[in-house]
Amino acid sequence: MSITKSLNEIRTSIPDQVTLVAVSKTKPNEDLLEAYNAGQRVFGENKVLEMTQKWETLPKDIAWHMIGHLQRNKVKYMAEFVSLVHGVDSFRLLKEINKQGAKCNRTIDCLLQMHIAEENTKFGLGEKELYEIVDSEEFKSMENIKIEGLMGMATFTDDTDQIRKEFKSLKKTFDNLKQQLTHIDTLSMGMSGDYKIAIEEGSTMVRVGSSIFGARNYS
Ligand SMILES: *Cc1c(COP(=O)(O)O)cnc(C)c1O
């Protein structure tokens, strides 16, 4: 199926208030342009260098989301253009984003990534670390980052009850955090295999790659 057709099918299957991030990692510019020409403006990448190269060559009205695990020494390369950083999983990383945001006179929008999966391979914060960050004086004084919400990845499994349970727990953490950070409005959860469950459980932003662009080829 073509990218345009897949994209349109996904669009019709998600509610209007849910943002679709087209995950274009490993895909060539032609593929991104096809999605762009079909109206897509939000793209997700997981490598800073690759995202920067695409940003340099593709239309400037694309919003680039960094969805992958991020190393602190790479933040400087994307600070001037990144639109949303999904994978903030440590206070040290958040501090670096704040520092680089200050250097280019921007406030960089971020999501804190929570660890919700059973596997211990997936990155993310626990509740305790989350509140250590948001309760701290240093966090309150940071002027070049803005926390827009939370992100999480469910366990890679066929057990939909398990996936649902993990999304529910993330939604609960989000609702609790919102009591304190009342402006937050973004809950990034759901990928090709589980975005429908994620939306049922309160996702406001889904990150869909292979269902739009086809399987990735890591060679
Ligand atoms: C690759 C990736 C996705 C998209 O995965 P698909 O299964 O291809 O939809 C979503 N989120 C993150 C963090 C990813 O790294």
mmCIF file of C-alpha atoms and ligand atoms in Angstrom:
data_model
loop_
_atom_site.group_PDB
_atom_site.id
_atom_site.type_symbol
_atom_site.label_atom_id
_atom_site.label_comp_id
_atom_site.label_asym_id
_atom_site.label_seq_id
_atom_site.Cartn_x
_atom_site.Cartn_y
_atom_site.Cartn_z
ATOM 1 C CA MET A 1 0.000 0.000 0.000
ATOM 2 C CA SER A 2 1.222 3.533 -0.723
ATOM 3 C CA ILE A 3 2.332 5.880 2.051
ATOM 4 C CA THR A 4 -0.491 8.276 1.177
ATOM 5 C CA LYS A 5 -3.097 5.549 1.411
ATOM 6 C CA SER A 6 -1.746 4.156 4.690
ATOM 7 C CA LEU A 7 -1.566 7.620 6.170
ATOM 8 C CA ASN A 8 -5.153 8.360 5.219
ATOM 9 C CA GLU A 9 -6.333 5.082 6.692
ATOM 10 C CA ILE A 10 -4.632 5.824 9.980
ATOM 11 C CA ARG A 11 -5.986 9.352 10.033
ATOM 12 C CA THR A 12 -9.525 8.115 9.660
ATOM 13 C CA SER A 13 -8.997 5.663 12.514
ATOM 14 C CA ILE A 14 -7.884 8.250 15.066
ATOM 15 C CA PRO A 15 -9.998 11.020 16.629
ATOM 16 C CA ASP A 16 -9.343 14.642 15.552
ATOM 17 C CA GLN A 17 -7.947 15.677 18.923
ATOM 18 C CA VAL A 18 -5.209 13.019 18.805
ATOM 19 C CA THR A 19 -1.965 14.178 17.169
ATOM 20 C CA LEU A 20 -0.363 11.775 14.724
ATOM 21 C CA VAL A 21 3.430 11.751 14.750
ATOM 22 C CA ALA A 22 4.661 10.045 11.571
ATOM 23 C CA VAL A 23 7.747 8.109 12.671
ATOM 24 C CA SER A 24 10.098 8.356 9.710
ATOM 25 C CA LYS A 25 13.353 7.031 11.203
ATOM 26 C CA THR A 26 15.547 5.174 8.665
ATOM 27 C CA LYS A 27 13.270 6.283 5.807
ATOM 28 C CA PRO A 28 14.554 8.350 2.866
ATOM 29 C CA ASN A 29 13.472 11.932 2.181
ATOM 30 C CA GLU A 30 11.238 10.825 -0.733
ATOM 31 C CA ASP A 31 9.092 8.863 1.695
ATOM 32 C CA LEU A 32 8.786 11.806 4.060
ATOM 33 C CA LEU A 33 7.893 14.068 1.135
ATOM 34 C CA GLU A 34 5.129 11.751 0.058
ATOM 35 C CA ALA A 35 3.649 11.985 3.549
ATOM 36 C CA TYR A 36 4.238 15.750 3.537
ATOM 37 C CA ASN A 37 2.392 16.096 0.239
ATOM 38 C CA ALA A 38 -0.468 14.144 1.776
ATOM 39 C CA GLY A 39 -0.655 16.834 4.446
ATOM 40 C CA GLN A 40 1.494 15.393 7.233
ATOM 41 C CA ARG A 41 3.507 18.036 9.118
ATOM 42 C CA VAL A 42 4.651 16.245 12.300
ATOM 43 C CA PHE A 43 7.496 13.754 11.966
ATOM 44 C CA GLY A 44 9.307 11.701 14.595
ATOM 45 C CA GLU A 45 12.938 10.622 14.478
ATOM 46 C CA ASN A 46 15.090 8.768 16.985
ATOM 47 C CA LYS A 47 18.600 9.812 15.929
ATOM 48 C CA VAL A 48 19.734 13.415 16.234
ATOM 49 C CA LEU A 49 22.093 13.374 13.242
ATOM 50 C CA GLU A 50 19.493 11.834 10.934
ATOM 51 C CA MET A 51 16.837 14.283 12.095
ATOM 52 C CA THR A 52 19.163 17.238 11.582
ATOM 53 C CA GLN A 53 19.983 16.161 8.034
ATOM 54 C CA LYS A 54 16.302 15.789 7.217
ATOM 55 C CA TRP A 55 15.491 19.159 8.805
ATOM 56 C CA GLU A 56 18.148 20.807 6.638
ATOM 57 C CA THR A 57 16.776 19.438 3.379
ATOM 58 C CA LEU A 58 13.004 19.132 3.832
ATOM 59 C CA PRO A 59 10.347 21.898 3.975
ATOM 60 C CA LYS A 60 10.691 24.247 6.925
ATOM 61 C CA ASP A 61 7.117 23.983 8.151
ATOM 62 C CA ILE A 62 7.698 20.435 9.414
ATOM 63 C CA ALA A 63 7.559 19.975 13.188
ATOM 64 C CA TRP A 64 10.363 17.618 14.192
ATOM 65 C CA HIS A 65 9.840 15.426 17.252
ATOM 66 C CA MET A 66 12.759 13.631 18.870
ATOM 67 C CA ILE A 67 11.202 10.388 20.074
ATOM 68 C CA GLY A 68 14.252 8.258 20.835
ATOM 69 C CA HIS A 69 16.670 7.872 23.690
ATOM 70 C CA LEU A 70 18.763 11.008 23.730
ATOM 71 C CA GLN A 71 22.389 11.490 24.711
ATOM 72 C CA ARG A 72 23.199 14.756 26.414
ATOM 73 C CA ASN A 73 26.079 15.576 24.082
ATOM 74 C CA LYS A 74 23.707 15.519 21.072
ATOM 75 C CA VAL A 75 21.166 18.026 22.364
ATOM 76 C CA LYS A 76 23.099 21.008 21.009
ATOM 77 C CA TYR A 77 22.677 19.866 17.401
ATOM 78 C CA MET A 78 18.892 20.015 17.468
ATOM 79 C CA ALA A 79 18.224 22.733 20.064
ATOM 80 C CA GLU A 80 17.490 25.428 17.512
ATOM 81 C CA PHE A 81 14.760 23.557 15.656
ATOM 82 C CA VAL A 82 13.353 20.579 17.582
ATOM 83 C CA SER A 83 9.652 20.988 18.218
ATOM 84 C CA LEU A 84 9.082 18.409 20.981
ATOM 85 C CA VAL A 85 11.458 16.097 22.846
ATOM 86 C CA HIS A 86 9.552 12.966 23.920
ATOM 87 C CA GLY A 87 12.220 10.942 25.670
ATOM 88 C CA VAL A 88 13.394 13.023 28.626
ATOM 89 C CA ASP A 89 14.327 10.317 31.091
ATOM 90 C CA SER A 90 16.692 12.047 33.508
ATOM 91 C CA PHE A 91 17.076 15.360 35.292
ATOM 92 C CA ARG A 92 20.578 15.705 33.847
ATOM 93 C CA LEU A 93 19.188 15.487 30.327
ATOM 94 C CA LEU A 94 16.488 18.038 31.111
ATOM 95 C CA LYS A 95 19.130 20.410 32.477
ATOM 96 C CA GLU A 96 21.152 20.069 29.292
ATOM 97 C CA ILE A 97 18.080 20.790 27.149
ATOM 98 C CA ASN A 98 17.417 23.866 29.273
ATOM 99 C CA LYS A 99 21.013 25.014 28.841
ATOM 100 C CA GLN A 100 20.964 24.546 25.063
ATOM 101 C CA GLY A 101 17.541 26.189 24.839
ATOM 102 C CA ALA A 102 18.980 29.239 26.601
ATOM 103 C CA LYS A 103 21.860 29.397 24.117
ATOM 104 C CA CYS A 104 19.477 29.715 21.204
ATOM 105 C CA ASN A 105 16.964 31.803 23.064
ATOM 106 C CA ARG A 106 14.174 29.248 22.930
ATOM 107 C CA THR A 107 11.885 27.425 25.289
ATOM 108 C CA ILE A 108 12.042 23.776 24.251
ATOM 109 C CA ASP A 109 8.906 21.688 24.742
ATOM 110 C CA CYS A 110 9.539 18.347 26.430
ATOM 111 C CA LEU A 111 7.744 15.237 27.601
ATOM 112 C CA LEU A 112 9.027 13.257 30.549
ATOM 113 C CA GLN A 113 9.350 9.595 29.639
ATOM 114 C CA MET A 114 7.942 7.185 32.211
ATOM 115 C CA HIS A 115 8.989 3.572 32.552
ATOM 116 C CA ILE A 116 5.765 1.567 32.202
ATOM 117 C CA ALA A 117 6.861 -1.643 30.462
ATOM 118 C CA GLU A 118 7.744 -4.896 32.133
ATOM 119 C CA GLU A 119 10.983 -5.220 30.208
ATOM 120 C CA ASN A 120 13.884 -3.525 31.924
ATOM 121 C CA THR A 121 15.348 -2.554 28.567
ATOM 122 C CA LYS A 122 13.056 0.403 28.040
ATOM 123 C CA PHE A 123 14.114 3.789 29.320
ATOM 124 C CA GLY A 124 12.091 5.990 31.569
ATOM 125 C CA LEU A 125 11.532 7.492 34.969
ATOM 126 C CA GLY A 126 9.797 5.951 37.952
ATOM 127 C CA GLU A 127 7.198 7.931 39.968
ATOM 128 C CA LYS A 128 9.750 8.802 42.606
ATOM 129 C CA GLU A 129 12.221 10.233 40.091
ATOM 130 C CA LEU A 130 9.411 12.102 38.343
ATOM 131 C CA TYR A 131 8.497 13.941 41.532
ATOM 132 C CA GLU A 132 12.130 14.477 42.475
ATOM 133 C CA ILE A 133 12.351 16.483 39.269
ATOM 134 C CA VAL A 134 9.096 18.406 39.324
ATOM 135 C CA ASP A 135 9.229 19.189 43.054
ATOM 136 C CA SER A 136 12.748 20.593 42.930
ATOM 137 C CA GLU A 137 13.563 24.295 43.139
ATOM 138 C CA GLU A 138 15.912 23.955 40.204
ATOM 139 C CA PHE A 139 13.112 22.647 37.982
ATOM 140 C CA LYS A 140 10.892 25.557 38.937
ATOM 141 C CA SER A 141 13.602 27.994 37.942
ATOM 142 C CA MET A 142 14.236 26.522 34.469
ATOM 143 C CA GLU A 143 13.121 29.003 31.850
ATOM 144 C CA ASN A 144 14.167 27.346 28.615
ATOM 145 C CA ILE A 145 12.245 24.094 28.853
ATOM 146 C CA LYS A 146 8.521 23.492 29.199
ATOM 147 C CA ILE A 147 7.047 20.169 30.260
ATOM 148 C CA GLU A 148 4.009 19.513 28.058
ATOM 149 C CA GLY A 149 3.198 16.055 29.415
ATOM 150 C CA LEU A 150 4.351 12.446 29.569
ATOM 151 C CA MET A 151 5.462 9.721 27.167
ATOM 152 C CA GLY A 152 5.670 5.975 27.601
ATOM 153 C CA MET A 153 6.168 2.731 25.713
ATOM 154 C CA ALA A 154 4.281 -0.431 26.568
ATOM 155 C CA THR A 155 5.828 -3.885 26.674
ATOM 156 C CA PHE A 156 6.325 -5.455 23.250
ATOM 157 C CA THR A 157 3.841 -8.304 23.592
ATOM 158 C CA ASP A 158 0.690 -9.810 22.077
ATOM 159 C CA ASP A 159 -0.973 -9.656 25.479
ATOM 160 C CA THR A 160 -3.345 -6.746 25.004
ATOM 161 C CA ASP A 161 -4.446 -6.858 28.654
ATOM 162 C CA GLN A 162 -0.870 -6.244 29.672
ATOM 163 C CA ILE A 163 -0.524 -3.334 27.224
ATOM 164 C CA ARG A 164 -3.798 -1.819 28.385
ATOM 165 C CA LYS A 165 -2.753 -2.083 32.016
ATOM 166 C CA GLU A 166 0.490 -0.242 31.295
ATOM 167 C CA PHE A 167 -1.253 2.552 29.389
ATOM 168 C CA LYS A 168 -3.805 2.878 32.205
ATOM 169 C CA SER A 169 -1.020 3.311 34.722
ATOM 170 C CA LEU A 170 0.602 6.011 32.596
ATOM 171 C CA LYS A 171 -2.712 7.843 32.266
ATOM 172 C CA LYS A 172 -3.104 7.739 36.030
ATOM 173 C CA THR A 173 0.387 9.178 36.538
ATOM 174 C CA PHE A 174 -0.475 11.864 33.988
ATOM 175 C CA ASP A 175 -3.723 12.788 35.772
ATOM 176 C CA ASN A 176 -1.924 13.003 39.107
ATOM 177 C CA LEU A 177 0.839 15.152 37.681
ATOM 178 C CA LYS A 178 -1.740 17.451 36.142
ATOM 179 C CA GLN A 179 -2.941 18.362 39.645
ATOM 180 C CA GLN A 180 0.455 19.946 40.088
ATOM 181 C CA LEU A 181 1.437 21.026 36.567
ATOM 182 C CA THR A 182 -2.018 22.128 35.492
ATOM 183 C CA HIS A 183 -0.993 23.206 31.982
ATOM 184 C CA ILE A 184 0.116 19.756 30.781
ATOM 185 C CA ASP A 185 -2.006 18.400 27.928
ATOM 186 C CA THR A 186 0.072 15.830 26.054
ATOM 187 C CA LEU A 187 0.113 12.107 26.706
ATOM 188 C CA SER A 188 2.292 10.431 24.075
ATOM 189 C CA MET A 189 1.502 6.748 24.003
ATOM 190 C CA GLY A 190 0.802 4.231 21.245
ATOM 191 C CA MET A 191 2.729 2.964 18.210
ATOM 192 C CA SER A 192 1.709 0.946 15.115
ATOM 193 C CA GLY A 193 0.878 -2.166 17.096
ATOM 194 C CA ASP A 194 -0.947 -0.615 20.020
ATOM 195 C CA TYR A 195 -2.150 2.904 19.178
ATOM 196 C CA LYS A 196 -5.828 1.926 19.185
ATOM 197 C CA ILE A 197 -5.591 0.635 22.746
ATOM 198 C CA ALA A 198 -3.561 3.718 23.704
ATOM 199 C CA ILE A 199 -6.277 6.049 22.391
ATOM 200 C CA GLU A 200 -8.948 4.137 24.309
ATOM 201 C CA GLU A 201 -6.838 4.681 27.418
ATOM 202 C CA GLY A 202 -6.462 8.424 26.946
ATOM 203 C CA SER A 203 -3.546 9.014 24.579
ATOM 204 C CA THR A 204 -3.456 12.453 22.940
ATOM 205 C CA MET A 205 -0.454 11.741 20.697
ATOM 206 C CA VAL A 206 0.434 8.547 18.839
ATOM 207 C CA ARG A 207 3.803 7.749 17.249
ATOM 208 C CA VAL A 208 3.210 5.588 14.201
ATOM 209 C CA GLY A 209 5.987 4.424 11.892
ATOM 210 C CA SER A 210 5.772 1.075 10.138
ATOM 211 C CA SER A 211 2.001 1.250 9.576
ATOM 212 C CA ILE A 212 2.602 4.375 7.485
ATOM 213 C CA PHE A 213 5.992 3.839 5.857
ATOM 214 C CA GLY A 214 6.253 0.048 5.861
ATOM 215 C CA ALA A 215 8.717 -2.125 7.741
ATOM 216 C CA ARG A 216 12.095 -0.633 8.539
ATOM 217 C CA ASN A 217 15.239 -2.087 7.107
ATOM 218 C CA TYR A 218 18.202 -1.703 9.477
ATOM 219 C CA SER A 219 21.213 -2.566 7.435
HETATM 220 C C1 LIG B 1 10.220 3.486 16.232
HETATM 221 C C2 LIG B 1 9.391 4.089 17.295
HETATM 222 C C3 LIG B 1 8.003 4.235 17.143
HETATM 223 C C4 LIG B 1 7.234 3.747 15.936
HETATM 224 O O1 LIG B 1 7.215 2.365 15.885
HETATM 225 P P1 LIG B 1 6.259 1.576 14.871
HETATM 226 O O2 LIG B 1 6.042 0.271 15.540
HETATM 227 O O3 LIG B 1 7.001 1.459 13.593
HETATM 228 O O4 LIG B 1 5.017 2.359 14.724
HETATM 229 C C5 LIG B 1 7.304 4.866 18.165
HETATM 230 N N1 LIG B 1 7.913 5.321 19.266
HETATM 231 C C6 LIG B 1 9.241 5.204 19.447
HETATM 232 C C7 LIG B 1 9.846 5.745 20.680
HETATM 233 C C8 LIG B 1 10.021 4.582 18.477
HETATM 234 O O5 LIG B 1 11.335 4.473 18.679
#
